[in-house]
Amino acid sequence: MSRICVVGGGGYVGLGYAVALADLGHDVVGLDIAADRVAALNRGESPLFEPGLTELLAANLAAGRLRFTVDYADAVPPADFVFLCTGTPSLADGEADLRQVRAAAAEVGAHLDPGRRTILVNKSTMPVGSAELVAGIVAEHAPADAEFRVVSNPEFLREGRVVHDILHPDRVVLGAEDPTAAEDVAALYAPLGAPVLITDHRSAEMIKYAANAFLATKISFINEVARLCEGLGADVKVVSEGLGLDPRIGPRFLHAGLGFGGSCFPKDVGALTRMADDAGMHPGLLRAVLEINGEARRRFVQRAHKLLGGLDNRVVAVWGLAFKEDTDDLRESPALAVIGMLQERGAHVRAHDPAAMANAAPRLPGVTLTDSAEEAAAGADALLLCTPWPQYRAVDLAQVASSMRGDLLLDGRNYLDSAAAAAAGLRYEGVGRGHLRADATPAGAARLPVAASHAAGRR
Ligand SMILES: NC(=O)c1ccc[n+]([C@@H]2O[C@H](COP(=O)([O-])OP(=O)(O)OC[C@H]3O[C@@H](n4cnc5c(N)ncnc54)[C@H](O)[C@@H]3O)[C@@H](O)[C@H]2O)c1
């Protein structure tokens, strides 16, 4: 078993790895500069909403394999491996902000134990070429006789599935100059049984950006198709199903709606675009992906504006604030962008989220945050679904309809049951559901029941 220090151990990736590596039997210290998070974690309280995390945290604290600190001098010297999991947010121009990474690398370097071989594992998503940068910063601050290696190990986990994805990775990508260092890191992952791809630093770093750019492209692609469906009277839900049944395409990331958000896709596509720009290339596809993503939110608000005959002084209920279900993360959440545009147009917003209310309160001045979805809808002229939390499917739409002032339900994720909404007396509008428009079927044409030929549960 190894001694492991996880830098950024209070964040999504760092905390996930700290508890997972401890659960695999290693001796783990999570290191974070956020003292309040560290104190909470040592008490067994997770600052993040992630299924399964609190249980694993408690079990491994109790087993004595895991603890948290703010002190590099305590955590780094005894470590065989130092996982770097600090944040790499976007700067205003899309470039990755490497300040957290630089600061952490300098501290790690300064605290390396001379005479011990330490492997630094880069988990943060960093622009191609950053492994050399990290190695340079560590070397600059390290004692002269410290021996260290850097291994690039990009992370592919999904928020809301952090623990699951770390313990069941579909691949482990390792980039290194020294193959023995990559093999040492691969050995940590061996119990998980995932395929391991060992390559050079830059290719490993690029795999992460390419993966996120591809998934973001799939989402923007289906949103472009949704726009066409709206104009041409087709139903993007069925089109998406028909596309997804092709094994070369697959059904995932083909849900039309408000587009992608979160801490990774927008920033990583932006950073890759910026890298291409800096290298004198023209990333036309990546630019279109970002443009379509922004447009999806603008069109949604424009639709609300049109259907309500203006937004000034309208009361609008928003269901879902997190950037997706099963997380409390609001970073780059489409819901927040939608709310900002609603407020700019004079709407009064009442909002609910099952997990993100505490994070939302300081970020949504002027928004009435309610304890329940029903409460948010009461008295509203329109109800907008922004995040597909399963809880919202269980809400009694008839009761909601009777408590609202208006009758508009705008489903930004095509998630609620349109027939049930109509039966409850709500005017249901989805995204890309041109077939639901009153004028969608050409005169005389027969309209088949939607998805009549698709057996449920085929996927
Ligand atoms: N969140 C995801 O779903 C996800 C998935 C894959 C990859 N990534 C990448 O992983 C990295 C981390 O993402 P995250 O979402 O966990 O970020 P996060 O903001 O949740 O966590 C970063 C943590 O680092 C700590 N920190 C900052 N500077 C520090 C320093 N100098 N020393 C010690 N700790 C410091 C912060 O206090 C914070 O707790 C990013 O590069 C991100 O792109 C994230």
Short mmCIF file of C-alpha atoms and ligand atoms in Angstrom, two decimals:
data_model
loop_
_atom_site.label_atom_id
_atom_site.label_comp_id
_atom_site.label_asym_id
_atom_site.label_seq_id
_atom_site.Cartn_x
_atom_site.Cartn_y
_atom_site.Cartn_z
CA MET A 1 0.00 0.00 0.00
CA SER A 2 1.22 3.50 -0.83
CA ARG A 3 1.25 6.81 0.96
CA ILE A 4 -0.68 9.31 -1.11
CA CYS A 5 -1.22 13.05 -0.81
CA VAL A 6 -4.17 14.48 -2.76
CA VAL A 7 -3.75 18.23 -3.34
CA GLY A 8 -7.11 19.94 -3.81
CA GLY A 9 -8.56 17.18 -1.64
CA GLY A 10 -11.64 19.25 -0.79
CA GLY A 11 -12.85 19.54 -4.40
CA TYR A 12 -14.93 17.21 -6.58
CA VAL A 13 -12.02 15.35 -8.13
CA GLY A 14 -9.65 15.59 -5.16
CA LEU A 15 -12.16 14.49 -2.54
CA GLY A 16 -13.39 11.71 -4.79
CA TYR A 17 -9.83 10.40 -5.19
CA ALA A 18 -8.95 10.87 -1.54
CA VAL A 19 -11.83 8.67 -0.38
CA ALA A 20 -11.52 6.17 -3.24
CA LEU A 21 -7.76 5.66 -2.83
CA ALA A 22 -8.22 5.27 0.92
CA ASP A 23 -10.96 2.75 0.24
CA LEU A 24 -8.53 0.79 -1.91
CA GLY A 25 -6.36 0.50 1.21
CA HIS A 26 -3.85 3.32 0.73
CA ASP A 27 -2.78 5.75 3.42
CA VAL A 28 -4.22 9.04 2.17
CA VAL A 29 -3.93 12.66 3.24
CA GLY A 30 -6.24 15.13 1.51
CA LEU A 31 -4.66 18.57 1.36
CA ASP A 32 -6.63 21.73 0.68
CA ILE A 33 -6.16 25.44 1.29
CA ALA A 34 -9.86 25.78 2.22
CA ALA A 35 -9.54 25.42 6.00
CA ASP A 36 -13.30 25.23 6.58
CA ARG A 37 -13.59 22.32 4.14
CA VAL A 38 -10.68 20.53 5.76
CA ALA A 39 -12.22 20.92 9.22
CA ALA A 40 -15.60 19.67 7.99
CA LEU A 41 -14.02 16.71 6.21
CA ASN A 42 -12.11 15.67 9.33
CA ARG A 43 -15.49 15.64 11.13
CA GLY A 44 -16.85 13.37 8.39
CA GLU A 45 -18.96 16.05 6.75
CA SER A 46 -18.74 16.29 2.97
CA PRO A 47 -18.94 19.85 1.63
CA LEU A 48 -20.15 18.41 -1.69
CA PHE A 49 -23.40 16.72 -2.64
CA GLU A 50 -22.26 13.46 -4.26
CA PRO A 51 -24.04 10.12 -3.94
CA GLY A 52 -22.04 7.67 -1.82
CA LEU A 53 -19.32 10.15 -0.86
CA THR A 54 -20.30 10.76 2.76
CA GLU A 55 -20.51 7.04 3.51
CA LEU A 56 -17.07 6.33 2.01
CA LEU A 57 -15.61 9.34 3.80
CA ALA A 58 -16.92 8.17 7.17
CA ALA A 59 -15.77 4.58 6.68
CA ASN A 60 -12.23 5.53 5.71
CA LEU A 61 -11.82 8.19 8.41
CA ALA A 62 -12.93 5.58 10.93
CA ALA A 63 -10.50 3.03 9.50
CA GLY A 64 -7.63 5.50 10.01
CA ARG A 65 -6.63 5.44 6.36
CA LEU A 66 -7.76 9.00 5.58
CA ARG A 67 -7.33 12.44 7.04
CA PHE A 68 -7.28 16.03 5.80
CA THR A 69 -4.88 18.91 6.35
CA VAL A 70 -4.02 22.40 5.16
CA ASP A 71 -0.32 21.82 5.79
CA TYR A 72 1.97 20.90 2.88
CA ALA A 73 4.83 20.17 5.33
CA ASP A 74 2.63 17.52 6.94
CA ALA A 75 1.26 15.91 3.78
CA VAL A 76 3.92 16.02 1.05
CA PRO A 77 7.23 14.75 2.52
CA PRO A 78 6.07 11.20 3.34
CA ALA A 79 4.07 10.75 0.12
CA ASP A 80 5.00 8.22 -2.59
CA PHE A 81 2.41 9.82 -4.89
CA VAL A 82 1.07 13.38 -4.94
CA PHE A 83 -2.17 13.75 -6.89
CA LEU A 84 -2.65 17.31 -8.20
CA CYS A 85 -6.39 18.00 -8.33
CA THR A 86 -6.64 21.78 -8.02
CA GLY A 87 -9.06 23.75 -10.17
CA THR A 88 -8.29 25.13 -13.63
CA PRO A 89 -11.15 27.57 -14.25
CA SER A 90 -11.47 29.80 -17.30
CA LEU A 91 -10.15 33.30 -17.62
CA ALA A 92 -12.41 35.81 -19.37
CA ASP A 93 -10.81 35.10 -22.77
CA GLY A 94 -11.24 31.33 -22.46
CA GLU A 95 -7.65 30.59 -21.50
CA ALA A 96 -7.21 28.13 -18.62
CA ASP A 97 -6.35 29.87 -15.36
CA LEU A 98 -3.39 27.92 -13.99
CA ARG A 99 -2.84 29.95 -10.83
CA GLN A 100 -4.06 27.18 -8.50
CA VAL A 101 -1.88 24.64 -10.31
CA ARG A 102 1.20 26.88 -10.22
CA ALA A 103 0.77 27.63 -6.51
CA ALA A 104 0.26 23.96 -5.67
CA ALA A 105 3.23 22.82 -7.78
CA ALA A 106 5.50 25.36 -6.07
CA GLU A 107 4.39 24.18 -2.60
CA VAL A 108 4.76 20.52 -3.51
CA GLY A 109 8.25 21.16 -4.89
CA ALA A 110 9.31 23.08 -1.78
CA HIS A 111 8.17 20.22 0.47
CA LEU A 112 9.58 17.23 -1.40
CA ASP A 113 11.66 14.98 0.79
CA PRO A 114 15.23 14.85 -0.53
CA GLY A 115 16.36 11.31 -1.18
CA ARG A 116 12.81 9.99 -1.73
CA ARG A 117 11.31 9.30 -5.16
CA THR A 118 7.93 11.03 -5.44
CA ILE A 119 5.53 10.72 -8.35
CA LEU A 120 3.31 13.70 -9.14
CA VAL A 121 0.08 12.71 -10.81
CA ASN A 122 -1.56 15.52 -12.81
CA LYS A 123 -5.32 15.00 -12.54
CA SER A 124 -6.32 18.59 -13.25
CA THR A 125 -7.32 19.36 -16.82
CA MET A 126 -4.49 21.52 -18.12
CA PRO A 127 -3.62 22.86 -21.54
CA VAL A 128 -1.46 20.66 -23.72
CA GLY A 129 2.14 21.19 -22.63
CA SER A 130 1.32 21.77 -18.95
CA ALA A 131 3.13 18.68 -17.66
CA GLU A 132 6.40 20.36 -18.66
CA LEU A 133 5.23 23.52 -16.91
CA VAL A 134 4.42 21.66 -13.70
CA ALA A 135 7.74 19.77 -13.78
CA GLY A 136 9.58 23.06 -14.25
CA ILE A 137 7.83 24.75 -11.30
CA VAL A 138 8.39 21.77 -9.02
CA ALA A 139 12.07 21.59 -10.01
CA GLU A 140 12.51 25.29 -9.39
CA HIS A 141 11.29 24.97 -5.78
CA ALA A 142 12.53 21.47 -4.91
CA PRO A 143 15.65 20.65 -2.88
CA ALA A 144 18.55 19.92 -5.23
CA ASP A 145 18.64 16.20 -4.46
CA ALA A 146 14.86 15.59 -4.62
CA GLU A 147 13.89 12.95 -7.15
CA PHE A 148 10.47 13.30 -8.74
CA ARG A 149 8.56 12.30 -11.87
CA VAL A 150 5.42 13.82 -13.38
CA VAL A 151 2.69 11.61 -14.85
CA SER A 152 -0.26 13.13 -16.73
CA ASN A 153 -3.42 11.30 -15.75
CA PRO A 154 -6.48 13.13 -17.08
CA GLU A 155 -9.78 12.55 -15.32
CA PHE A 156 -13.05 11.63 -17.01
CA LEU A 157 -15.44 11.36 -14.05
CA ARG A 158 -18.92 12.89 -14.11
CA GLU A 159 -20.27 15.00 -11.27
CA GLY A 160 -23.16 13.25 -9.60
CA ARG A 161 -21.31 9.95 -10.26
CA VAL A 162 -17.91 10.86 -8.78
CA VAL A 163 -17.46 7.84 -6.53
CA HIS A 164 -18.87 5.40 -9.05
CA ASP A 165 -16.80 6.73 -11.93
CA ILE A 166 -13.54 6.72 -9.98
CA LEU A 167 -14.06 3.13 -8.86
CA HIS A 168 -15.30 1.99 -12.30
CA PRO A 169 -13.26 3.94 -14.87
CA ASP A 170 -13.73 3.00 -18.52
CA ARG A 171 -10.07 3.79 -19.18
CA VAL A 172 -6.94 5.05 -17.47
CA VAL A 173 -4.83 7.39 -19.58
CA LEU A 174 -1.25 7.99 -18.48
CA GLY A 175 1.27 10.28 -20.10
CA ALA A 176 4.90 10.17 -19.02
CA GLU A 177 8.48 10.54 -20.16
CA ASP A 178 9.56 7.80 -17.78
CA PRO A 179 7.60 4.59 -18.47
CA THR A 180 8.40 3.16 -15.02
CA ALA A 181 6.63 6.15 -13.40
CA ALA A 182 3.57 5.51 -15.59
CA GLU A 183 3.66 1.84 -14.62
CA ASP A 184 3.81 2.76 -10.92
CA VAL A 185 0.67 4.88 -11.34
CA ALA A 186 -0.98 2.12 -13.40
CA ALA A 187 -0.39 -0.24 -10.47
CA LEU A 188 -2.55 2.01 -8.25
CA TYR A 189 -5.42 1.52 -10.69
CA ALA A 190 -4.85 -2.22 -11.22
CA PRO A 191 -7.60 -3.34 -8.79
CA LEU A 192 -10.15 -1.42 -10.88
CA GLY A 193 -9.53 -3.56 -13.97
CA ALA A 194 -9.78 -0.75 -16.53
CA PRO A 195 -7.81 -0.66 -19.79
CA VAL A 196 -4.66 1.44 -19.40
CA LEU A 197 -3.29 3.58 -22.21
CA ILE A 198 0.28 4.81 -21.69
CA THR A 199 1.47 7.58 -23.98
CA ASP A 200 3.41 10.85 -23.99
CA HIS A 201 2.35 13.84 -21.88
CA ARG A 202 0.92 15.94 -24.67
CA SER A 203 -1.19 13.16 -26.17
CA ALA A 204 -2.58 12.32 -22.73
CA GLU A 205 -3.48 15.96 -22.13
CA MET A 206 -5.05 16.20 -25.58
CA ILE A 207 -7.19 13.07 -25.03
CA LYS A 208 -8.99 14.86 -22.19
CA TYR A 209 -9.75 17.96 -24.24
CA ALA A 210 -10.75 15.93 -27.29
CA ALA A 211 -13.11 13.77 -25.20
CA ASN A 212 -14.92 16.76 -23.72
CA ALA A 213 -15.00 18.59 -27.04
CA PHE A 214 -16.54 15.54 -28.72
CA LEU A 215 -19.27 15.14 -26.10
CA ALA A 216 -20.02 18.87 -26.19
CA THR A 217 -20.20 18.65 -29.98
CA LYS A 218 -22.76 15.87 -29.73
CA ILE A 219 -24.93 18.04 -27.49
CA SER A 220 -24.65 21.07 -29.76
CA PHE A 221 -25.31 18.87 -32.76
CA ILE A 222 -28.62 17.64 -31.38
CA ASN A 223 -29.54 21.20 -30.39
CA GLU A 224 -28.92 22.29 -33.97
CA VAL A 225 -31.14 19.41 -35.11
CA ALA A 226 -33.74 20.50 -32.53
CA ARG A 227 -33.83 23.95 -34.09
CA LEU A 228 -34.40 22.36 -37.50
CA CYS A 229 -37.12 20.13 -36.05
CA GLU A 230 -38.89 23.18 -34.70
CA GLY A 231 -38.83 24.85 -38.08
CA LEU A 232 -39.78 21.75 -40.06
CA GLY A 233 -42.42 20.22 -37.81
CA ALA A 234 -40.46 17.18 -36.59
CA ASP A 235 -39.97 15.88 -33.05
CA VAL A 236 -36.36 15.91 -31.89
CA LYS A 237 -37.06 13.32 -29.19
CA VAL A 238 -37.96 10.73 -31.79
CA VAL A 239 -35.23 11.90 -34.15
CA SER A 240 -32.73 11.51 -31.32
CA GLU A 241 -34.02 8.02 -30.57
CA GLY A 242 -33.72 7.07 -34.21
CA LEU A 243 -30.19 8.43 -34.34
CA GLY A 244 -29.14 6.76 -31.13
CA LEU A 245 -30.22 3.32 -32.28
CA ASP A 246 -27.35 3.44 -34.76
CA PRO A 247 -24.48 1.81 -32.84
CA ARG A 248 -22.00 4.04 -34.64
CA ILE A 249 -23.71 7.03 -33.04
CA GLY A 250 -25.13 5.74 -29.74
CA PRO A 251 -27.92 7.30 -27.69
CA ARG A 252 -25.93 9.25 -25.10
CA PHE A 253 -25.42 13.01 -25.17
CA LEU A 254 -28.20 13.34 -27.72
CA HIS A 255 -30.73 15.10 -25.51
CA ALA A 256 -31.84 18.41 -26.93
CA GLY A 257 -32.39 21.21 -24.44
CA LEU A 258 -30.58 24.07 -22.80
CA GLY A 259 -27.14 22.79 -23.73
CA PHE A 260 -24.13 21.87 -21.66
CA GLY A 261 -22.89 23.58 -18.51
CA GLY A 262 -20.85 22.59 -15.51
CA SER A 263 -17.24 23.07 -14.61
CA CYS A 264 -15.77 21.13 -17.54
CA PHE A 265 -17.39 21.26 -21.00
CA PRO A 266 -17.67 25.04 -21.40
CA LYS A 267 -14.22 25.73 -19.99
CA ASP A 268 -12.48 22.86 -21.77
CA VAL A 269 -13.98 23.61 -25.18
CA GLY A 270 -13.11 27.28 -24.57
CA ALA A 271 -9.55 26.40 -23.58
CA LEU A 272 -9.07 24.12 -26.60
CA THR A 273 -10.38 26.86 -28.86
CA ARG A 274 -7.91 29.23 -27.26
CA MET A 275 -5.04 26.76 -27.70
CA ALA A 276 -5.92 26.44 -31.38
CA ASP A 277 -6.07 30.23 -31.76
CA ASP A 278 -2.70 30.64 -30.08
CA ALA A 279 -1.21 28.06 -32.44
CA GLY A 280 -2.55 29.99 -35.44
CA MET A 281 -5.29 27.46 -36.28
CA HIS A 282 -8.96 28.12 -36.91
CA PRO A 283 -11.16 25.94 -34.69
CA GLY A 284 -14.37 26.56 -36.64
CA LEU A 285 -16.21 23.50 -35.33
CA LEU A 286 -15.36 24.26 -31.69
CA ARG A 287 -16.52 27.83 -32.09
CA ALA A 288 -19.83 26.65 -33.55
CA VAL A 289 -20.29 24.24 -30.63
CA LEU A 290 -19.96 27.11 -28.14
CA GLU A 291 -22.14 29.43 -30.21
CA ILE A 292 -24.98 26.90 -30.50
CA ASN A 293 -24.74 26.26 -26.77
CA GLY A 294 -25.21 29.92 -25.90
CA GLU A 295 -27.98 30.21 -28.47
CA ALA A 296 -29.97 27.34 -26.88
CA ARG A 297 -30.46 29.38 -23.70
CA ARG A 298 -31.22 32.63 -25.50
CA ARG A 299 -33.85 30.94 -27.67
CA PHE A 300 -35.47 29.39 -24.59
CA VAL A 301 -35.89 32.77 -22.92
CA GLN A 302 -37.05 34.34 -26.18
CA ARG A 303 -39.69 31.62 -26.41
CA ALA A 304 -40.91 32.39 -22.88
CA HIS A 305 -40.99 36.06 -23.81
CA LYS A 306 -43.01 35.40 -26.93
CA LEU A 307 -45.48 32.96 -25.37
CA LEU A 308 -46.11 35.22 -22.38
CA GLY A 309 -46.37 38.33 -24.52
CA GLY A 310 -43.41 39.88 -22.68
CA LEU A 311 -41.60 39.14 -19.44
CA ASP A 312 -41.81 42.46 -17.63
CA ASN A 313 -43.45 41.89 -14.24
CA ARG A 314 -44.25 38.29 -15.12
CA VAL A 315 -43.78 35.72 -12.40
CA VAL A 316 -41.67 32.85 -13.69
CA ALA A 317 -41.02 29.65 -11.78
CA VAL A 318 -37.77 27.80 -12.47
CA TRP A 319 -37.35 24.14 -11.57
CA GLY A 320 -33.73 23.09 -11.26
CA LEU A 321 -30.65 25.26 -10.70
CA ALA A 322 -27.73 22.80 -10.72
CA PHE A 323 -26.07 22.38 -14.11
CA LYS A 324 -27.43 18.84 -14.17
CA GLU A 325 -29.27 16.43 -11.90
CA ASP A 326 -27.59 14.69 -8.94
CA THR A 327 -25.20 17.52 -8.18
CA ASP A 328 -25.25 20.79 -6.26
CA ASP A 329 -22.74 22.34 -8.65
CA LEU A 330 -23.89 25.62 -10.20
CA ARG A 331 -20.80 26.34 -12.26
CA GLU A 332 -21.84 27.46 -15.77
CA SER A 333 -25.33 26.19 -15.10
CA PRO A 334 -27.74 26.89 -17.98
CA ALA A 335 -30.42 27.61 -15.35
CA LEU A 336 -28.43 30.52 -13.99
CA ALA A 337 -27.94 31.96 -17.48
CA VAL A 338 -31.69 31.61 -18.12
CA ILE A 339 -32.55 33.30 -14.81
CA GLY A 340 -30.18 36.17 -15.56
CA MET A 341 -31.90 36.78 -18.91
CA LEU A 342 -35.37 36.53 -17.34
CA GLN A 343 -34.43 39.10 -14.73
CA GLU A 344 -32.93 41.43 -17.34
CA ARG A 345 -36.34 41.40 -19.02
CA GLY A 346 -38.12 42.31 -15.80
CA ALA A 347 -39.44 38.91 -14.71
CA HIS A 348 -39.80 37.95 -11.04
CA VAL A 349 -38.21 34.54 -10.62
CA ARG A 350 -39.20 31.90 -8.07
CA ALA A 351 -36.83 28.94 -8.10
CA HIS A 352 -36.27 25.54 -6.58
CA ASP A 353 -33.57 22.88 -6.68
CA PRO A 354 -33.43 19.65 -4.67
CA ALA A 355 -29.71 19.99 -3.80
CA ALA A 356 -28.25 23.33 -4.83
CA MET A 357 -30.26 25.80 -2.72
CA ALA A 358 -27.43 26.62 -0.30
CA ASN A 359 -25.01 27.27 -3.16
CA ALA A 360 -27.65 29.22 -5.05
CA ALA A 361 -28.66 31.68 -2.33
CA PRO A 362 -25.61 33.99 -2.60
CA ARG A 363 -25.57 33.79 -6.40
CA LEU A 364 -29.18 34.65 -7.11
CA PRO A 365 -30.04 38.03 -5.63
CA GLY A 366 -33.63 39.00 -6.31
CA VAL A 367 -34.73 35.40 -6.87
CA THR A 368 -37.24 33.89 -4.43
CA LEU A 369 -35.90 30.47 -3.48
CA THR A 370 -38.60 28.09 -2.30
CA ASP A 371 -38.51 24.91 -0.25
CA SER A 372 -40.48 22.88 -2.75
CA ALA A 373 -41.12 22.70 -6.48
CA GLU A 374 -44.84 23.23 -5.88
CA GLU A 375 -44.19 26.37 -3.88
CA ALA A 376 -42.06 27.80 -6.69
CA ALA A 377 -44.88 27.28 -9.20
CA ALA A 378 -47.63 28.78 -7.03
CA GLY A 379 -48.87 32.03 -8.55
CA ALA A 380 -46.50 31.83 -11.55
CA ASP A 381 -47.40 32.87 -15.08
CA ALA A 382 -45.04 30.25 -16.46
CA LEU A 383 -43.07 27.28 -15.23
CA LEU A 384 -39.65 26.61 -16.78
CA LEU A 385 -37.89 23.29 -16.24
CA CYS A 386 -34.12 23.82 -16.44
CA THR A 387 -32.58 20.75 -14.75
CA PRO A 388 -33.98 17.23 -15.20
CA TRP A 389 -34.14 16.14 -11.56
CA PRO A 390 -36.20 12.93 -11.22
CA GLN A 391 -38.12 14.55 -8.35
CA TYR A 392 -39.85 16.85 -10.82
CA ARG A 393 -41.39 13.93 -12.69
CA ALA A 394 -43.14 12.90 -9.48
CA VAL A 395 -44.79 16.28 -8.90
CA ASP A 396 -48.58 16.36 -9.28
CA LEU A 397 -48.95 18.57 -12.37
CA ALA A 398 -52.69 19.00 -11.87
CA GLN A 399 -52.05 20.52 -8.47
CA VAL A 400 -49.31 22.70 -9.94
CA ALA A 401 -51.60 23.87 -12.75
CA SER A 402 -54.34 24.81 -10.30
CA SER A 403 -51.93 26.87 -8.18
CA MET A 404 -50.43 28.81 -11.10
CA ARG A 405 -51.70 32.13 -12.40
CA GLY A 406 -50.84 31.20 -15.98
CA ASP A 407 -50.73 27.86 -17.80
CA LEU A 408 -47.40 27.76 -19.63
CA LEU A 409 -44.95 24.91 -19.00
CA LEU A 410 -41.69 25.34 -20.91
CA ASP A 411 -39.66 22.17 -20.62
CA GLY A 412 -36.03 23.06 -21.32
CA ARG A 413 -34.97 19.40 -21.13
CA ASN A 414 -37.88 17.61 -22.83
CA TYR A 415 -38.10 15.76 -19.57
CA LEU A 416 -41.65 15.99 -18.32
CA ASP A 417 -44.55 14.02 -19.75
CA SER A 418 -46.14 16.32 -22.34
CA ALA A 419 -49.41 14.35 -22.36
CA ALA A 420 -49.70 14.45 -18.56
CA ALA A 421 -48.99 18.18 -18.63
CA ALA A 422 -51.68 18.74 -21.24
CA ALA A 423 -54.13 16.59 -19.26
CA ALA A 424 -53.39 18.76 -16.21
CA GLY A 425 -54.43 21.79 -18.23
CA LEU A 426 -50.93 23.12 -18.88
CA ARG A 427 -49.76 24.51 -22.22
CA TYR A 428 -46.68 22.31 -22.74
CA GLU A 429 -43.75 23.43 -24.89
CA GLY A 430 -40.50 21.51 -25.22
CA VAL A 431 -37.33 22.08 -27.22
CA GLY A 432 -37.25 20.95 -30.84
CA ARG A 433 -40.73 19.47 -30.66
CA GLY A 434 -42.04 20.96 -33.86
CA HIS A 435 -44.70 18.26 -34.14
CA LEU A 436 -46.47 19.72 -31.10
CA ARG A 437 -47.00 23.03 -32.86
CA ALA A 438 -50.57 23.56 -33.95
CA ASP A 439 -49.48 24.35 -37.50
CA ALA A 440 -46.91 21.58 -37.79
CA THR A 441 -48.77 19.00 -39.82
CA PRO A 442 -49.30 19.94 -43.46
CA ALA A 443 -53.00 19.95 -44.41
CA GLY A 444 -54.24 16.48 -45.25
CA ALA A 445 -51.14 14.69 -43.95
CA ALA A 446 -51.73 11.90 -41.47
CA ARG A 447 -49.84 12.20 -38.20
CA LEU A 448 -48.75 8.91 -36.71
CA PRO A 449 -48.56 8.58 -32.94
CA VAL A 450 -45.12 9.67 -31.77
CA ALA A 451 -42.67 6.82 -31.30
CA ALA A 452 -45.43 4.29 -32.04
CA SER A 453 -42.98 1.90 -33.65
CA HIS A 454 -40.32 2.03 -30.96
CA ALA A 455 -40.50 -0.65 -28.34
CA ALA A 456 -40.01 0.87 -24.91
CA GLY A 457 -36.85 -0.14 -23.11
CA ARG A 458 -35.07 -1.32 -26.22
CA ARG A 459 -31.84 0.43 -25.19
N1 LIG B 1 -15.48 18.41 -11.62
C1 LIG B 1 -15.45 17.53 -12.60
O1 LIG B 1 -16.45 16.92 -12.99
C2 LIG B 1 -14.14 17.24 -13.29
C3 LIG B 1 -14.04 16.11 -14.13
C4 LIG B 1 -12.83 15.85 -14.76
C5 LIG B 1 -11.75 16.70 -14.58
N2 LIG B 1 -11.89 17.80 -13.78
C6 LIG B 1 -10.73 18.68 -13.61
O2 LIG B 1 -10.19 18.45 -12.33
C7 LIG B 1 -9.70 19.67 -11.77
C8 LIG B 1 -10.37 19.93 -10.43
O3 LIG B 1 -11.75 20.13 -10.66
P1 LIG B 1 -12.80 20.20 -9.45
O4 LIG B 1 -14.14 20.29 -10.06
O5 LIG B 1 -12.51 19.11 -8.48
O6 LIG B 1 -12.39 21.61 -8.80
P2 LIG B 1 -12.85 22.19 -7.39
O7 LIG B 1 -12.83 23.66 -7.56
O8 LIG B 1 -14.09 21.50 -6.91
O9 LIG B 1 -11.67 21.75 -6.42
C9 LIG B 1 -10.42 22.36 -6.40
C10 LIG B 1 -9.92 22.33 -4.95
O10 LIG B 1 -8.56 22.77 -4.95
C11 LIG B 1 -8.36 23.57 -3.78
N3 LIG B 1 -7.17 24.39 -4.00
C12 LIG B 1 -7.03 25.49 -4.77
N4 LIG B 1 -5.77 25.92 -4.75
C13 LIG B 1 -5.09 25.08 -3.93
C14 LIG B 1 -3.73 24.99 -3.52
N5 LIG B 1 -2.81 25.87 -3.93
N6 LIG B 1 -3.39 24.00 -2.67
C15 LIG B 1 -4.30 23.10 -2.25
N7 LIG B 1 -5.59 23.12 -2.62
C16 LIG B 1 -5.97 24.10 -3.46
C17 LIG B 1 -9.66 24.35 -3.66
O11 LIG B 1 -9.82 24.86 -2.36
C18 LIG B 1 -10.69 23.28 -4.02
O12 LIG B 1 -11.15 22.57 -2.89
C19 LIG B 1 -9.97 20.74 -12.83
O13 LIG B 1 -8.83 20.90 -13.62
C20 LIG B 1 -11.09 20.15 -13.64
O14 LIG B 1 -11.12 20.63 -14.96
C21 LIG B 1 -13.04 18.08 -13.11
#
